[in-house]
mmCIF file of C-alpha atoms in Angstrom:
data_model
loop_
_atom_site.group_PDB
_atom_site.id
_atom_site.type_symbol
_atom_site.label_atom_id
_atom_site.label_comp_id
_atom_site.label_asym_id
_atom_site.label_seq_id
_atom_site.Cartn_x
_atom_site.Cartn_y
_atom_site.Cartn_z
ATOM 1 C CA UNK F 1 25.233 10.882 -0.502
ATOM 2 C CA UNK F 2 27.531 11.685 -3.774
ATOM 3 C CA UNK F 3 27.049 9.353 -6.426
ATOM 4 C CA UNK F 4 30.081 8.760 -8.212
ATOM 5 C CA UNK F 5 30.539 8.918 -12.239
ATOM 6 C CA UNK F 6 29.018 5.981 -13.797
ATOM 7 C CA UNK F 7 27.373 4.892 -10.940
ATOM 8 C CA UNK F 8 23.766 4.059 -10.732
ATOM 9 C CA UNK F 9 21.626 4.816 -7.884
ATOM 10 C CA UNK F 10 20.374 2.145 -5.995
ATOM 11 C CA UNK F 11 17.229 0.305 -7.430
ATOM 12 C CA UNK F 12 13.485 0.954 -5.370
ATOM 13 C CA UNK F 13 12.150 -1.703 -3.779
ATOM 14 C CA UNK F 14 8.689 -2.557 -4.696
ATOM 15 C CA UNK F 15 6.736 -4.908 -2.428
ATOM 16 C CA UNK F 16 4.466 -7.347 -3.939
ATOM 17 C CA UNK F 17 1.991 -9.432 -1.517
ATOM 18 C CA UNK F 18 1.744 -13.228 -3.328
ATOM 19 C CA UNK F 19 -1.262 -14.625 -4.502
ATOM 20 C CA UNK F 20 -2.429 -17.808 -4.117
ATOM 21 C CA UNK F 21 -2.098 -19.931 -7.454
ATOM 22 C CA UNK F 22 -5.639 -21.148 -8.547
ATOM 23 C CA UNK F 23 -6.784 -22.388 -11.523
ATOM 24 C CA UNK F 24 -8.668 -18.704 -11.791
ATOM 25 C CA UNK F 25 -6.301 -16.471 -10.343
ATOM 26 C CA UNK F 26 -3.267 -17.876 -12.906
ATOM 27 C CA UNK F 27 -5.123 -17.979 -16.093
ATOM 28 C CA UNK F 28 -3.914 -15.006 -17.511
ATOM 29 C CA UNK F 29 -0.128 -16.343 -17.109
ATOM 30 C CA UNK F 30 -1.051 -20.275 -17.895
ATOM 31 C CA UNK F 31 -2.395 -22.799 -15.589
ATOM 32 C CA UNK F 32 -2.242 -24.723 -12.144
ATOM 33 C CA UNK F 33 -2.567 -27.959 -12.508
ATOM 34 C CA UNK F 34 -3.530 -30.511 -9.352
ATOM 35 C CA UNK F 35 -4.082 -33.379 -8.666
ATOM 36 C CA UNK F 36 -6.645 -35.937 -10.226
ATOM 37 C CA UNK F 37 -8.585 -39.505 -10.137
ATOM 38 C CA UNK F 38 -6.180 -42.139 -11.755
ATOM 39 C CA UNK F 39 -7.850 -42.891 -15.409
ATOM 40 C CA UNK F 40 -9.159 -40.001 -15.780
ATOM 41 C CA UNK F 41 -9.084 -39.074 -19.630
ATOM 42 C CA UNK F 42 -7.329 -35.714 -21.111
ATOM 43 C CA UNK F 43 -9.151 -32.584 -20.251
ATOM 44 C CA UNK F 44 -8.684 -28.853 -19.914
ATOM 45 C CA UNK F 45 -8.087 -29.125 -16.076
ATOM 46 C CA UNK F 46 -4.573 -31.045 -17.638
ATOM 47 C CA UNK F 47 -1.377 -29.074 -18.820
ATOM 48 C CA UNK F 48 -2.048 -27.627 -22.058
ATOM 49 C CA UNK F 49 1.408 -27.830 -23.493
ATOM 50 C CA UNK F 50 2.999 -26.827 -26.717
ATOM 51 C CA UNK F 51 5.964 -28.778 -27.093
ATOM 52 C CA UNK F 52 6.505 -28.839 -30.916
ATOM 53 C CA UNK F 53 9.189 -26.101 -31.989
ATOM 54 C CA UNK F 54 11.928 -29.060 -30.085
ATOM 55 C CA UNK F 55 12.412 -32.307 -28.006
ATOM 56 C CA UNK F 56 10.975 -31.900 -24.808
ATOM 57 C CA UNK F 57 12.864 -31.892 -21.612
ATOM 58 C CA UNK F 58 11.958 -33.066 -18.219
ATOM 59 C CA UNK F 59 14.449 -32.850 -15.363
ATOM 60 C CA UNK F 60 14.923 -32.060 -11.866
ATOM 61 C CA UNK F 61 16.911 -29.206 -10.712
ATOM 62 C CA UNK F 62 18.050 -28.503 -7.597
ATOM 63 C CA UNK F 63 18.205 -24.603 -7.007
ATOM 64 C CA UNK F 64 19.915 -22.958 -4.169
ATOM 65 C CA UNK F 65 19.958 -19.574 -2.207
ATOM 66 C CA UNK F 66 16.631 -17.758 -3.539
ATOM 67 C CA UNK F 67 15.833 -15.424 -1.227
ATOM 68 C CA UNK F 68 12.410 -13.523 -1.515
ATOM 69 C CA UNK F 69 13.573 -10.908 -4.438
ATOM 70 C CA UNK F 70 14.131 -10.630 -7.957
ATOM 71 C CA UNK F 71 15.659 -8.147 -10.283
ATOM 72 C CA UNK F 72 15.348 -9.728 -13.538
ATOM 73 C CA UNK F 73 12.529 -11.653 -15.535
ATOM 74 C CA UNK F 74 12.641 -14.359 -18.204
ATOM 75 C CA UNK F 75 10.690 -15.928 -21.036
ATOM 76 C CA UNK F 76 10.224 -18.448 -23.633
ATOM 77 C CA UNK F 77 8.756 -17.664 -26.785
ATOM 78 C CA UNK F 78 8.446 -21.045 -28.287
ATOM 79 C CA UNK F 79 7.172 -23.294 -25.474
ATOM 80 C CA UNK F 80 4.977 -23.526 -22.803
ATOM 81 C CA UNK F 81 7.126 -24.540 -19.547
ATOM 82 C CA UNK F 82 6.339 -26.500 -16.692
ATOM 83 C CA UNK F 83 7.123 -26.207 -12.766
ATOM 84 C CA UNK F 84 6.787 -27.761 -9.516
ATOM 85 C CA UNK F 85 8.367 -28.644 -6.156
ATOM 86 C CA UNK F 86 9.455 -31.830 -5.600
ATOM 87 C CA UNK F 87 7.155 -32.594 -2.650
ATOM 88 C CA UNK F 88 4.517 -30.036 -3.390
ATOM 89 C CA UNK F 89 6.696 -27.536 -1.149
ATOM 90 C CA UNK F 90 5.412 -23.732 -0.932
ATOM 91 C CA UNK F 91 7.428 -21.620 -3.275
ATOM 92 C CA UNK F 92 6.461 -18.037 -5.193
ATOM 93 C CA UNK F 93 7.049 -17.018 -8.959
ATOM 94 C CA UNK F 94 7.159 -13.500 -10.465
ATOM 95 C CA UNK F 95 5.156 -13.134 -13.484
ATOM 96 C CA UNK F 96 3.867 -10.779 -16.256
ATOM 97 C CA UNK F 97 1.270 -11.500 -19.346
ATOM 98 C CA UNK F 98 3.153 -12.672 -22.304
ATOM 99 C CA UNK F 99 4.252 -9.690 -24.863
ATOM 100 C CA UNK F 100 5.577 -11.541 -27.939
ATOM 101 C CA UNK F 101 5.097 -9.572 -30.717
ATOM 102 C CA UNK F 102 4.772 -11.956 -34.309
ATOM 103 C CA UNK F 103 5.147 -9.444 -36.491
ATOM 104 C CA UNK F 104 6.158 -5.543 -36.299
ATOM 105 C CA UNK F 105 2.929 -4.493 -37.367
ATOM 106 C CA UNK F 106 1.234 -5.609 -34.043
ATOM 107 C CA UNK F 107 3.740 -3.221 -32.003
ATOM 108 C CA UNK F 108 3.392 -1.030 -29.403
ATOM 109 C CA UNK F 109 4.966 2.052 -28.254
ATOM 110 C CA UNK F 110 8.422 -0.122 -26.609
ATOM 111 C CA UNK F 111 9.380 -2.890 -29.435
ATOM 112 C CA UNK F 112 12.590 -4.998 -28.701
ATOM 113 C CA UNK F 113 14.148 -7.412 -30.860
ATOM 114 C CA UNK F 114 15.466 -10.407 -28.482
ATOM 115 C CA UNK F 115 18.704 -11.890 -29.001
ATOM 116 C CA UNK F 116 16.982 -14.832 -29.756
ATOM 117 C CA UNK F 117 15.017 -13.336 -33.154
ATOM 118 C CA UNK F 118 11.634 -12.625 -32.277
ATOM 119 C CA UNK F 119 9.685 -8.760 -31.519
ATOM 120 C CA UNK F 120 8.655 -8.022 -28.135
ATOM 121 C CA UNK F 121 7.596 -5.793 -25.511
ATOM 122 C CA UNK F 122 8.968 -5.221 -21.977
ATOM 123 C CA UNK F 123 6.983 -6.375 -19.120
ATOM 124 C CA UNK F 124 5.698 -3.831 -17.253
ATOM 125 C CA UNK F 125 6.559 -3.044 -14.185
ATOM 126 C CA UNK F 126 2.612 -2.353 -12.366
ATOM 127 C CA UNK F 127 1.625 -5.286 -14.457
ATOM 128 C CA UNK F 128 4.060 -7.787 -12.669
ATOM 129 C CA UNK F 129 2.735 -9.852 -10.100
ATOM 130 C CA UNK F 130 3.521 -12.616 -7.444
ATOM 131 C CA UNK F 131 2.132 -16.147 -6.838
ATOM 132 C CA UNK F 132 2.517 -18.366 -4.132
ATOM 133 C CA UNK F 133 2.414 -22.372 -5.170
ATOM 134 C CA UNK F 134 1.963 -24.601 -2.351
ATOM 135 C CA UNK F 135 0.493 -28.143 -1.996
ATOM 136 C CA UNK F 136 0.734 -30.949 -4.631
ATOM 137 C CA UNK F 137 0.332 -28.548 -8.013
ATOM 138 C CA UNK F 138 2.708 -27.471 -10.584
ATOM 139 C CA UNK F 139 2.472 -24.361 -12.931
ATOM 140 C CA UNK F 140 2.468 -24.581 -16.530
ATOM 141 C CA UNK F 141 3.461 -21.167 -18.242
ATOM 142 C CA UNK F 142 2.223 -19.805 -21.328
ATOM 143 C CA UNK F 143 4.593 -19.279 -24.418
ATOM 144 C CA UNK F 144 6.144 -16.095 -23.631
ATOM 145 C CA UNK F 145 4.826 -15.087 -20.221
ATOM 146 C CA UNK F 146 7.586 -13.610 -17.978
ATOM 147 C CA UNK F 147 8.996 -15.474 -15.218
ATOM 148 C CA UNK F 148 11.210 -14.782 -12.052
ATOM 149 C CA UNK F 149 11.776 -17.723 -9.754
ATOM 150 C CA UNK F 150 11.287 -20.332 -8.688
ATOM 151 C CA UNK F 151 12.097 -18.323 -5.525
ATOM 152 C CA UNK F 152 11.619 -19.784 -1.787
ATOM 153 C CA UNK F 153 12.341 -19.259 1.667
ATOM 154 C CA UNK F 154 14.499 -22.449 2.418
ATOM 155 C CA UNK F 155 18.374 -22.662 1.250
ATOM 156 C CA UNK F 156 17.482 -25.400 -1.143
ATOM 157 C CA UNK F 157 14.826 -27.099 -3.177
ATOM 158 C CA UNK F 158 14.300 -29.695 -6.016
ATOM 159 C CA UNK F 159 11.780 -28.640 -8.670
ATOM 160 C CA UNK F 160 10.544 -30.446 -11.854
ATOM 161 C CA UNK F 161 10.705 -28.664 -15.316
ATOM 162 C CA UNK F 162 9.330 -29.185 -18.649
ATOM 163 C CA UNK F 163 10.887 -27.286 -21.455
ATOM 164 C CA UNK F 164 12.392 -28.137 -24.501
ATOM 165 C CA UNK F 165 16.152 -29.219 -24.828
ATOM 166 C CA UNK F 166 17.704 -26.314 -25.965
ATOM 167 C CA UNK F 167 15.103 -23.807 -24.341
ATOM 168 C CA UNK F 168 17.846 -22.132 -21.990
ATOM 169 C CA UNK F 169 20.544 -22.071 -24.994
ATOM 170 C CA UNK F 170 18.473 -20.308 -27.996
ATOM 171 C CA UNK F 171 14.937 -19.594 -26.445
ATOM 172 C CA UNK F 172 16.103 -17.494 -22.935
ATOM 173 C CA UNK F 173 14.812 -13.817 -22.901
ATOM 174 C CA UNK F 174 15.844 -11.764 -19.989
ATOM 175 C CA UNK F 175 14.687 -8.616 -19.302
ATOM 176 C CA UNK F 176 16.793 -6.325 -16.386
ATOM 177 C CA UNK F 177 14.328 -4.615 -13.704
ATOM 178 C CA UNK F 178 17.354 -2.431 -12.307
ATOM 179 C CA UNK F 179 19.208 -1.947 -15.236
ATOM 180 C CA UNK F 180 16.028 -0.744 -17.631
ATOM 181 C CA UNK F 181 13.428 0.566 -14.778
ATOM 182 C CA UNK F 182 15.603 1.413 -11.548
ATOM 183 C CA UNK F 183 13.410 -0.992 -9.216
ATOM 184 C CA UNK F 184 14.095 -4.366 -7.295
ATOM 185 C CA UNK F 185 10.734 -6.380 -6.671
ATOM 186 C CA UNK F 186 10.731 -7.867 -2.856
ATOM 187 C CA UNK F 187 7.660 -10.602 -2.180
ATOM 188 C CA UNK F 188 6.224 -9.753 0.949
ATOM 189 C CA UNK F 189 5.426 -12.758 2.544
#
């Protein structure tokens, strides 16, 4: 096949089996949080947010048509973000450790300066994973750490999300899979 000037070849799939979300197997990427006993006082099994660079947000969005792929991948670098189905449906989320940089000096080989001000590197592609959240549980991310989804197998779902107000207007980094690497991720599921 002749690839015609300007045109890019088309991107590799990589498959990526899910993991289950656990308290243990998300920690690098933020938390799961579940359920627990009315009255029960604050304690690190609860969302460890940081909510102070803005007013926070909660709201319900109703996402359609995200099939089990994902080309791009976003974060936040001032808040921690929260996520869950509305009816603790099963749903997956790409992720990669957090690579803000907070100062020049703590570079790497790759430094990029986001849109939105701050230094950072781009995630990796063999450091990207997949995790499957099912059952009543949301996911609270870490500042910074990369995020593709929520993705799921029916045509629609409702999720809840905790940001900040402005989060997707001056806090939205978005780094492009295809574009930058020549791969499309496909959960294999």
């Amino acid at each position: 096949m002749e690839i015609s000037r300007g045109q890019q070849p088309a991107p590799v799939p990589i498959k990526l089996k899910p993991i289950e979300a656990t308290p243990a197997t998300f920690e690098e990427f933020g938390q799961v949080v579940e359920a627990s006993p009315d009255g029960d006082v604050f304690g690190p099994e609860d969302a460890q947010l940081d909510l102070s660079r803005g007013i926070p947000r909660l709201y319900i969005m109703k996402i359609e048509k995200r099939p089990l792929k994902f080309a791009t991948i976003t974060h936040h670098a001032s808040v921690t973000q929260c996520l869950g189905s509305i009816g603790g449906h099963e749903w997956y989320l790409g992720v990669a450790k957090p690579s803000v940089l907070e100062n020049s000096s703590d570079s790497g080989k790759n430094v990029v300066k986001s849109s939105c001000g701050h230094l950072y590197e781009p995630p990796r592609v063999e450091e990207v994973r997949v995790f499957k959240i099912s059952g009543p549980k949301f996911i609270k991310l870490n500042r910074g750490t990369w995020h593709a989804g929520p993705i799921f197998k029916p045509e629609t779902m409702d999720f809840y999300n905790l940001e900040l107000t402005d989060t997707n207007l001056v806090d939205h980094t978005t780094h492009h899979f295809t574009k930058e690497n020549g791969v499309v991720f496909l959960i294999d599921d």
